mmCIF file of C-alpha atoms and ligand atoms in Angstrom:
data_model
loop_
_atom_site.group_PDB
_atom_site.id
_atom_site.type_symbol
_atom_site.label_atom_id
_atom_site.label_comp_id
_atom_site.label_asym_id
_atom_site.label_seq_id
_atom_site.Cartn_x
_atom_site.Cartn_y
_atom_site.Cartn_z
ATOM 1 C CA MET F 127 7.780 -8.652 -5.281
ATOM 2 C CA LYS F 128 6.120 -12.082 -6.573
ATOM 3 C CA LYS F 129 2.503 -12.116 -5.598
ATOM 4 C CA ILE F 130 -0.318 -14.388 -6.181
ATOM 5 C CA PHE F 131 -3.906 -13.379 -6.412
ATOM 6 C CA LEU F 132 -6.409 -15.911 -5.128
ATOM 7 C CA GLY F 133 -10.185 -15.555 -5.116
ATOM 8 C CA ALA F 134 -13.325 -17.196 -6.604
ATOM 9 C CA PRO F 135 -14.147 -16.250 -10.429
ATOM 10 C CA GLY F 136 -15.784 -13.017 -9.830
ATOM 11 C CA SER F 137 -14.131 -12.150 -7.021
ATOM 12 C CA GLY F 138 -12.484 -8.890 -8.743
ATOM 13 C CA LYS F 139 -8.937 -10.299 -8.534
ATOM 14 C CA GLY F 140 -8.376 -9.739 -12.278
ATOM 15 C CA THR F 141 -9.706 -5.993 -11.708
ATOM 16 C CA CYS F 142 -7.597 -5.587 -8.721
ATOM 17 C CA ALA F 143 -4.430 -7.111 -10.381
ATOM 18 C CA SER F 144 -4.834 -4.675 -13.362
ATOM 19 C CA LYS F 145 -5.156 -1.655 -10.870
ATOM 20 C CA VAL F 146 -2.157 -2.775 -8.813
ATOM 21 C CA SER F 147 0.284 -3.659 -11.451
ATOM 22 C CA PRO F 148 0.839 -0.422 -13.045
ATOM 23 C CA ARG F 149 1.381 1.216 -9.339
ATOM 24 C CA ARG F 150 3.775 -1.222 -8.469
ATOM 25 C CA ASN F 151 5.415 -1.324 -11.721
ATOM 26 C CA ILE F 152 4.980 -5.188 -12.372
ATOM 27 C CA PRO F 153 3.343 -7.111 -14.977
ATOM 28 C CA HIS F 154 -0.079 -8.425 -14.438
ATOM 29 C CA ILE F 155 -0.092 -11.986 -15.705
ATOM 30 C CA SER F 156 -3.443 -13.731 -16.223
ATOM 31 C CA THR F 157 -3.518 -17.409 -17.294
ATOM 32 C CA GLY F 158 -7.208 -16.776 -18.562
ATOM 33 C CA ASP F 159 -5.864 -13.870 -20.818
ATOM 34 C CA LEU F 160 -2.963 -15.843 -21.979
ATOM 35 C CA PHE F 161 -5.328 -18.760 -23.035
ATOM 36 C CA ARG F 162 -7.785 -16.192 -24.683
ATOM 37 C CA ASP F 163 -4.607 -14.727 -26.542
ATOM 38 C CA ASN F 164 -3.877 -18.177 -27.445
ATOM 39 C CA ILE F 165 -7.327 -18.911 -28.954
ATOM 40 C CA LYS F 166 -7.792 -15.689 -30.762
ATOM 41 C CA ASN F 167 -3.956 -16.497 -32.616
ATOM 42 C CA GLY F 168 -5.206 -20.123 -33.246
ATOM 43 C CA THR F 169 -2.142 -21.858 -31.455
ATOM 44 C CA GLU F 170 -1.816 -25.463 -30.283
ATOM 45 C CA ILE F 171 -2.244 -24.142 -26.722
ATOM 46 C CA GLY F 172 -5.366 -22.340 -27.772
ATOM 47 C CA ASP F 173 -6.877 -25.422 -29.399
ATOM 48 C CA THR F 174 -6.262 -27.542 -26.498
ATOM 49 C CA ALA F 175 -7.696 -24.891 -23.983
ATOM 50 C CA LYS F 176 -10.744 -23.860 -25.907
ATOM 51 C CA GLY F 177 -13.042 -26.678 -25.045
ATOM 52 C CA TYR F 178 -12.341 -26.771 -21.211
ATOM 53 C CA MET F 179 -12.751 -23.134 -20.995
ATOM 54 C CA GLU F 180 -16.145 -23.208 -22.786
ATOM 55 C CA ARG F 181 -17.180 -25.894 -20.256
ATOM 56 C CA GLY F 182 -16.065 -23.887 -17.253
ATOM 57 C CA GLU F 183 -13.431 -26.736 -16.398
ATOM 58 C CA LEU F 184 -9.529 -26.169 -15.731
ATOM 59 C CA VAL F 185 -7.141 -26.645 -18.410
ATOM 60 C CA PRO F 186 -4.935 -29.750 -17.790
ATOM 61 C CA ASP F 187 -1.973 -28.631 -15.270
ATOM 62 C CA GLU F 188 0.959 -29.432 -17.635
ATOM 63 C CA VAL F 189 -0.472 -27.040 -20.257
ATOM 64 C CA VAL F 190 -0.952 -24.215 -17.804
ATOM 65 C CA VAL F 191 2.575 -24.538 -16.188
ATOM 66 C CA GLU F 192 4.247 -24.952 -19.407
ATOM 67 C CA MET F 193 2.705 -21.714 -20.720
ATOM 68 C CA LEU F 194 3.076 -19.787 -17.368
ATOM 69 C CA LYS F 195 6.810 -20.909 -17.187
ATOM 70 C CA GLU F 196 7.588 -19.652 -20.406
ATOM 71 C CA ARG F 197 5.956 -16.107 -19.648
ATOM 72 C CA ILE F 198 7.693 -15.511 -16.367
ATOM 73 C CA GLU F 199 11.012 -16.207 -18.032
ATOM 74 C CA GLU F 200 10.661 -13.283 -20.120
ATOM 75 C CA GLU F 201 12.565 -10.084 -19.260
ATOM 76 C CA ASP F 202 9.812 -7.923 -17.936
ATOM 77 C CA CYS F 203 9.065 -10.388 -15.008
ATOM 78 C CA GLN F 204 12.535 -10.278 -13.632
ATOM 79 C CA ALA F 205 11.821 -7.861 -11.096
ATOM 80 C CA GLY F 206 8.336 -9.562 -10.149
ATOM 81 C CA PHE F 207 4.898 -10.082 -11.299
ATOM 82 C CA ILE F 208 1.279 -10.482 -10.139
ATOM 83 C CA LEU F 209 -0.201 -13.981 -11.011
ATOM 84 C CA ASP F 210 -3.901 -13.599 -11.567
ATOM 85 C CA GLY F 211 -5.743 -16.951 -11.953
ATOM 86 C CA PHE F 212 -2.886 -19.098 -11.320
ATOM 87 C CA PRO F 213 -2.004 -21.566 -9.596
ATOM 88 C CA ARG F 214 -5.613 -22.884 -9.471
ATOM 89 C CA THR F 215 -4.592 -26.545 -8.261
ATOM 90 C CA ILE F 216 -2.327 -27.949 -5.679
ATOM 91 C CA PRO F 217 -0.042 -29.555 -8.322
ATOM 92 C CA GLN F 218 0.057 -26.180 -10.000
ATOM 93 C CA ALA F 219 1.076 -24.611 -6.762
ATOM 94 C CA GLU F 220 3.738 -27.419 -6.258
ATOM 95 C CA MET F 221 5.169 -26.972 -9.663
ATOM 96 C CA LEU F 222 5.211 -23.082 -9.178
ATOM 97 C CA ALA F 223 7.225 -23.556 -6.069
ATOM 98 C CA LYS F 224 9.840 -25.504 -8.122
ATOM 99 C CA ILE F 225 9.973 -22.702 -10.563
ATOM 100 C CA THR F 226 10.392 -19.568 -8.447
ATOM 101 C CA ASP F 227 9.850 -18.102 -4.958
ATOM 102 C CA ILE F 228 6.501 -16.270 -4.409
ATOM 103 C CA ASP F 229 6.495 -13.772 -1.458
ATOM 104 C CA ALA F 230 2.709 -13.045 -1.012
ATOM 105 C CA ALA F 231 -0.380 -14.789 -1.766
ATOM 106 C CA ILE F 232 -3.369 -12.137 -1.489
ATOM 107 C CA ASN F 233 -6.796 -13.926 -0.936
ATOM 108 C CA ILE F 234 -9.772 -11.829 -2.208
ATOM 109 C CA ASP F 235 -12.827 -12.860 -0.108
ATOM 110 C CA VAL F 236 -15.979 -12.085 -1.439
ATOM 111 C CA PRO F 237 -19.599 -13.179 -0.622
ATOM 112 C CA ASN F 238 -20.955 -16.114 -2.943
ATOM 113 C CA GLU F 239 -23.977 -13.975 -3.617
ATOM 114 C CA VAL F 240 -21.988 -11.134 -4.682
ATOM 115 C CA ILE F 241 -19.782 -13.188 -7.019
ATOM 116 C CA ILE F 242 -22.834 -14.653 -8.902
ATOM 117 C CA GLN F 243 -24.287 -11.332 -9.452
ATOM 118 C CA ARG F 244 -21.017 -9.921 -10.609
ATOM 119 C CA LEU F 245 -20.071 -12.870 -12.843
ATOM 120 C CA SER F 246 -23.842 -12.936 -14.712
ATOM 121 C CA SER F 247 -23.451 -8.958 -15.466
ATOM 122 C CA ARG F 248 -19.701 -9.086 -16.467
ATOM 123 C CA ILE F 249 -18.715 -8.183 -19.899
ATOM 124 C CA THR F 250 -15.315 -7.800 -21.233
ATOM 125 C CA CYS F 251 -13.332 -6.268 -24.369
ATOM 126 C CA LYS F 252 -12.800 -8.824 -26.940
ATOM 127 C CA ASP F 253 -9.489 -7.040 -27.962
ATOM 128 C CA CYS F 254 -7.599 -6.412 -24.526
ATOM 129 C CA GLY F 255 -9.526 -8.251 -22.150
ATOM 130 C CA GLU F 256 -10.553 -5.370 -20.001
ATOM 131 C CA ILE F 257 -13.540 -6.040 -17.625
ATOM 132 C CA PHE F 258 -16.671 -3.993 -17.280
ATOM 133 C CA ASN F 259 -19.798 -4.559 -15.530
ATOM 134 C CA LEU F 260 -23.407 -4.041 -16.750
ATOM 135 C CA ARG F 261 -24.479 -2.784 -13.147
ATOM 136 C CA ASP F 262 -21.726 -0.783 -11.571
ATOM 137 C CA MET F 263 -18.676 -0.352 -14.128
ATOM 138 C CA ARG F 264 -20.295 0.321 -17.418
ATOM 139 C CA PRO F 265 -17.826 1.271 -20.440
ATOM 140 C CA LYS F 266 -18.124 5.220 -20.981
ATOM 141 C CA GLU F 267 -19.502 4.608 -24.531
ATOM 142 C CA GLU F 268 -21.988 1.475 -25.122
ATOM 143 C CA GLY F 269 -20.212 -1.671 -26.270
ATOM 144 C CA ILE F 270 -16.904 0.031 -26.799
ATOM 145 C CA CYS F 271 -13.892 -0.465 -24.669
ATOM 146 C CA ASP F 272 -12.558 2.651 -22.673
ATOM 147 C CA LYS F 273 -9.230 1.325 -22.983
ATOM 148 C CA CYS F 274 -8.561 0.084 -26.634
ATOM 149 C CA GLN F 275 -11.970 1.008 -28.424
ATOM 150 C CA GLY F 276 -12.497 -2.798 -29.073
ATOM 151 C CA GLU F 277 -15.897 -4.537 -29.016
ATOM 152 C CA ILE F 278 -17.253 -5.235 -25.701
ATOM 153 C CA ILE F 279 -18.827 -8.923 -25.348
ATOM 154 C CA ARG F 280 -19.969 -11.426 -22.834
ATOM 155 C CA ARG F 281 -17.555 -14.013 -22.366
ATOM 156 C CA PRO F 282 -19.041 -17.702 -23.202
ATOM 157 C CA ASP F 283 -17.888 -18.778 -19.931
ATOM 158 C CA ASP F 284 -19.925 -16.107 -18.360
ATOM 159 C CA GLU F 285 -23.106 -17.766 -19.519
ATOM 160 C CA PRO F 286 -25.336 -18.959 -16.232
ATOM 161 C CA GLU F 287 -24.725 -22.753 -16.533
ATOM 162 C CA VAL F 288 -20.878 -22.338 -17.054
ATOM 163 C CA ILE F 289 -20.754 -19.800 -14.125
ATOM 164 C CA GLN F 290 -22.306 -22.646 -12.046
ATOM 165 C CA ASN F 291 -19.696 -25.085 -13.211
ATOM 166 C CA ARG F 292 -16.742 -22.617 -12.784
ATOM 167 C CA LEU F 293 -17.829 -22.156 -8.856
ATOM 168 C CA LYS F 294 -17.916 -25.882 -8.324
ATOM 169 C CA THR F 295 -14.459 -26.344 -9.802
ATOM 170 C CA TYR F 296 -13.291 -23.312 -7.678
ATOM 171 C CA GLU F 297 -14.463 -24.971 -4.454
ATOM 172 C CA GLU F 298 -13.147 -28.451 -5.439
ATOM 173 C CA LYS F 299 -10.005 -27.570 -6.940
ATOM 174 C CA THR F 300 -8.686 -23.934 -6.142
ATOM 175 C CA ALA F 301 -9.995 -23.130 -2.492
ATOM 176 C CA PRO F 302 -7.405 -25.838 -1.119
ATOM 177 C CA LEU F 303 -4.721 -23.378 -2.114
ATOM 178 C CA ILE F 304 -5.837 -20.901 0.750
ATOM 179 C CA LYS F 305 -4.669 -23.556 3.345
ATOM 180 C CA PHE F 306 -1.559 -24.190 1.169
ATOM 181 C CA TYR F 307 -0.377 -20.743 1.540
ATOM 182 C CA GLU F 308 -1.704 -20.370 4.793
ATOM 183 C CA ASP F 309 0.729 -23.344 5.847
ATOM 184 C CA ARG F 310 3.613 -21.447 4.153
ATOM 185 C CA GLY F 311 3.093 -18.252 6.024
ATOM 186 C CA ILE F 312 2.519 -15.983 3.220
ATOM 187 C CA LEU F 313 -1.360 -15.615 2.977
ATOM 188 C CA LYS F 314 -2.858 -12.447 3.429
ATOM 189 C CA HIS F 315 -6.717 -12.044 3.351
ATOM 190 C CA VAL F 316 -8.507 -8.871 1.764
ATOM 191 C CA SER F 317 -12.170 -9.217 2.565
ATOM 192 C CA CYS F 318 -15.059 -7.125 0.606
ATOM 193 C CA ASP F 319 -18.184 -7.699 2.582
ATOM 194 C CA GLN F 320 -20.576 -5.677 0.475
ATOM 195 C CA GLU F 321 -20.280 -4.643 -3.332
ATOM 196 C CA GLN F 322 -17.410 -2.609 -2.757
ATOM 197 C CA PRO F 323 -16.204 -0.431 -5.804
ATOM 198 C CA PRO F 324 -12.923 -1.681 -7.554
ATOM 199 C CA GLU F 325 -11.156 1.373 -6.685
ATOM 200 C CA GLU F 326 -11.724 0.713 -3.042
ATOM 201 C CA MET F 327 -10.848 -3.028 -3.455
ATOM 202 C CA ALA F 328 -7.508 -2.190 -5.300
ATOM 203 C CA GLN F 329 -6.610 0.137 -2.346
ATOM 204 C CA ALA F 330 -7.205 -2.348 0.244
ATOM 205 C CA VAL F 331 -4.960 -4.774 -1.584
ATOM 206 C CA LEU F 332 -2.055 -2.105 -2.158
ATOM 207 C CA ALA F 333 -2.271 -1.545 1.849
ATOM 208 C CA THR F 334 -2.125 -5.074 2.518
ATOM 209 C CA ILE F 335 0.710 -5.566 0.161
ATOM 210 C CA GLU F 336 2.526 -2.690 1.649
ATOM 211 C CA GLU F 337 1.973 -3.842 4.970
ATOM 212 C CA PHE F 338 3.233 -7.409 4.101
ATOM 213 C CA SER F 339 6.569 -6.120 2.502
ATOM 214 C CA LYS F 340 7.333 -3.932 5.604
ATOM 215 C CA SER F 341 6.573 -6.745 7.909
ATOM 216 C CA LEU F 342 8.703 -9.215 5.776
ATOM 217 C CA GLN F 343 11.639 -6.616 5.500
ATOM 218 C CA GLU F 344 11.632 -6.261 9.493
ATOM 219 C CA GLU F 345 11.682 -10.045 9.436
ATOM 220 C CA VAL F 346 14.391 -10.318 6.982
ATOM 221 C CA SER F 347 16.691 -7.660 8.945
ATOM 222 C CA GLY F 348 15.982 -9.428 12.310
ATOM 223 C CA VAL F 349 17.298 -12.521 10.948
ATOM 224 C CA LEU F 350 20.176 -11.332 9.372
ATOM 225 C CA GLY F 351 21.260 -9.220 12.580
ATOM 226 C CA LEU F 352 21.364 -12.269 14.493
ATOM 227 C CA SER F 353 22.842 -14.944 12.412
ATOM 228 C CA ASP F 354 26.391 -13.150 11.534
ATOM 229 C CA ASN F 355 28.221 -16.617 11.598
ATOM 230 C CA GLU F 356 26.055 -18.349 9.310
HETATM 231 P P1 LIG E 668 -12.362 -16.472 -14.091
HETATM 232 O O1 LIG E 668 -11.200 -16.226 -13.092
HETATM 233 O O2 LIG E 668 -13.155 -15.353 -14.178
HETATM 234 O O3 LIG E 668 -12.878 -17.780 -13.889
HETATM 235 P P2 LIG E 668 -9.949 -16.637 -16.117
HETATM 236 O O4 LIG E 668 -9.965 -15.713 -17.162
HETATM 237 O O5 LIG E 668 -9.044 -16.497 -14.936
HETATM 238 O O6 LIG E 668 -11.393 -16.305 -15.239
HETATM 239 O O7 LIG E 668 -10.082 -18.115 -16.534
HETATM 240 C C1 LIG E 668 -10.861 -18.570 -17.620
HETATM 241 C C2 LIG E 668 -10.696 -19.993 -17.775
HETATM 242 O O8 LIG E 668 -9.456 -20.182 -18.395
HETATM 243 C C3 LIG E 668 -10.973 -20.924 -16.700
HETATM 244 O O9 LIG E 668 -12.118 -21.121 -16.271
HETATM 245 C C4 LIG E 668 -10.053 -22.247 -17.120
HETATM 246 O O10 LIG E 668 -10.670 -22.876 -17.988
HETATM 247 C C5 LIG E 668 -8.970 -21.529 -17.910
HETATM 248 N N1 LIG E 668 -7.833 -21.329 -16.960
HETATM 249 C C6 LIG E 668 -7.204 -20.175 -16.420
HETATM 250 N N2 LIG E 668 -6.208 -20.387 -15.616
HETATM 251 C C7 LIG E 668 -6.136 -21.650 -15.409
HETATM 252 C C8 LIG E 668 -5.172 -22.588 -14.558
HETATM 253 N N3 LIG E 668 -4.436 -21.826 -13.823
HETATM 254 N N4 LIG E 668 -5.363 -23.749 -14.748
HETATM 255 C C9 LIG E 668 -6.314 -24.216 -15.339
HETATM 256 N N5 LIG E 668 -7.096 -23.731 -16.094
HETATM 257 C C10 LIG E 668 -7.066 -22.259 -16.059
HETATM 258 ZN ZN1 LIG E 669 -10.273 -3.144 -24.883
#
């Protein structure tokens, strides 16, 4: 169960991943969160990543891949994982293919207007990274995280000028991954036409994952049944 969640910044892939992960019992790995942890802990990776992130640019491929590789080699990832925000470039996807086999890439498709609105009203917990939204997902208590009681802030890269830059980077560098995984036969789309509540989106993603694993199993048993002598 190694899944990738694709989608523009603000598509809701992080929120979906955090809802799907406990239900499928596989860890949710967000490279953005890993970088933010590194920055908080003042590591070398954090120092390298900080400037790129603040400008809404991508951190160089080698840095991300090295960090990701280390993470998925950990014990809790052996049964599978959800990757959120990785890969983000074709070279990253190629490097990932060398490290491990991915069984599905779920593309979360959301109209551009929705994305811009979401990002500009997004707020997150400074401590655990939980995402809230000023419009439709406010924390229960103003300024305080529901999950860990941490302080809620606006991420520096959710400032309007940086949002534009991130969307441009997405179009140029990350959107081509849709075709990359389509060509490999493992792409699934989940579209969210209007402002859909996050729980509904997560349900749609779960249903797609289940349907896909079923069809994959059928395919595998079909192939096995036919090729006894291989
Ligand atoms: P979002 O998906 O909302 O843009 P993330 O938390 O996934 O936010 O990423 C925040 C920032 O971290 C990105 O803008 C980028 O600078 C950096 N980053 C995260 N993942 C990657 C990656 N796979 N490759 C390069 N940079 C990354
Ligand atoms: Zn928190």
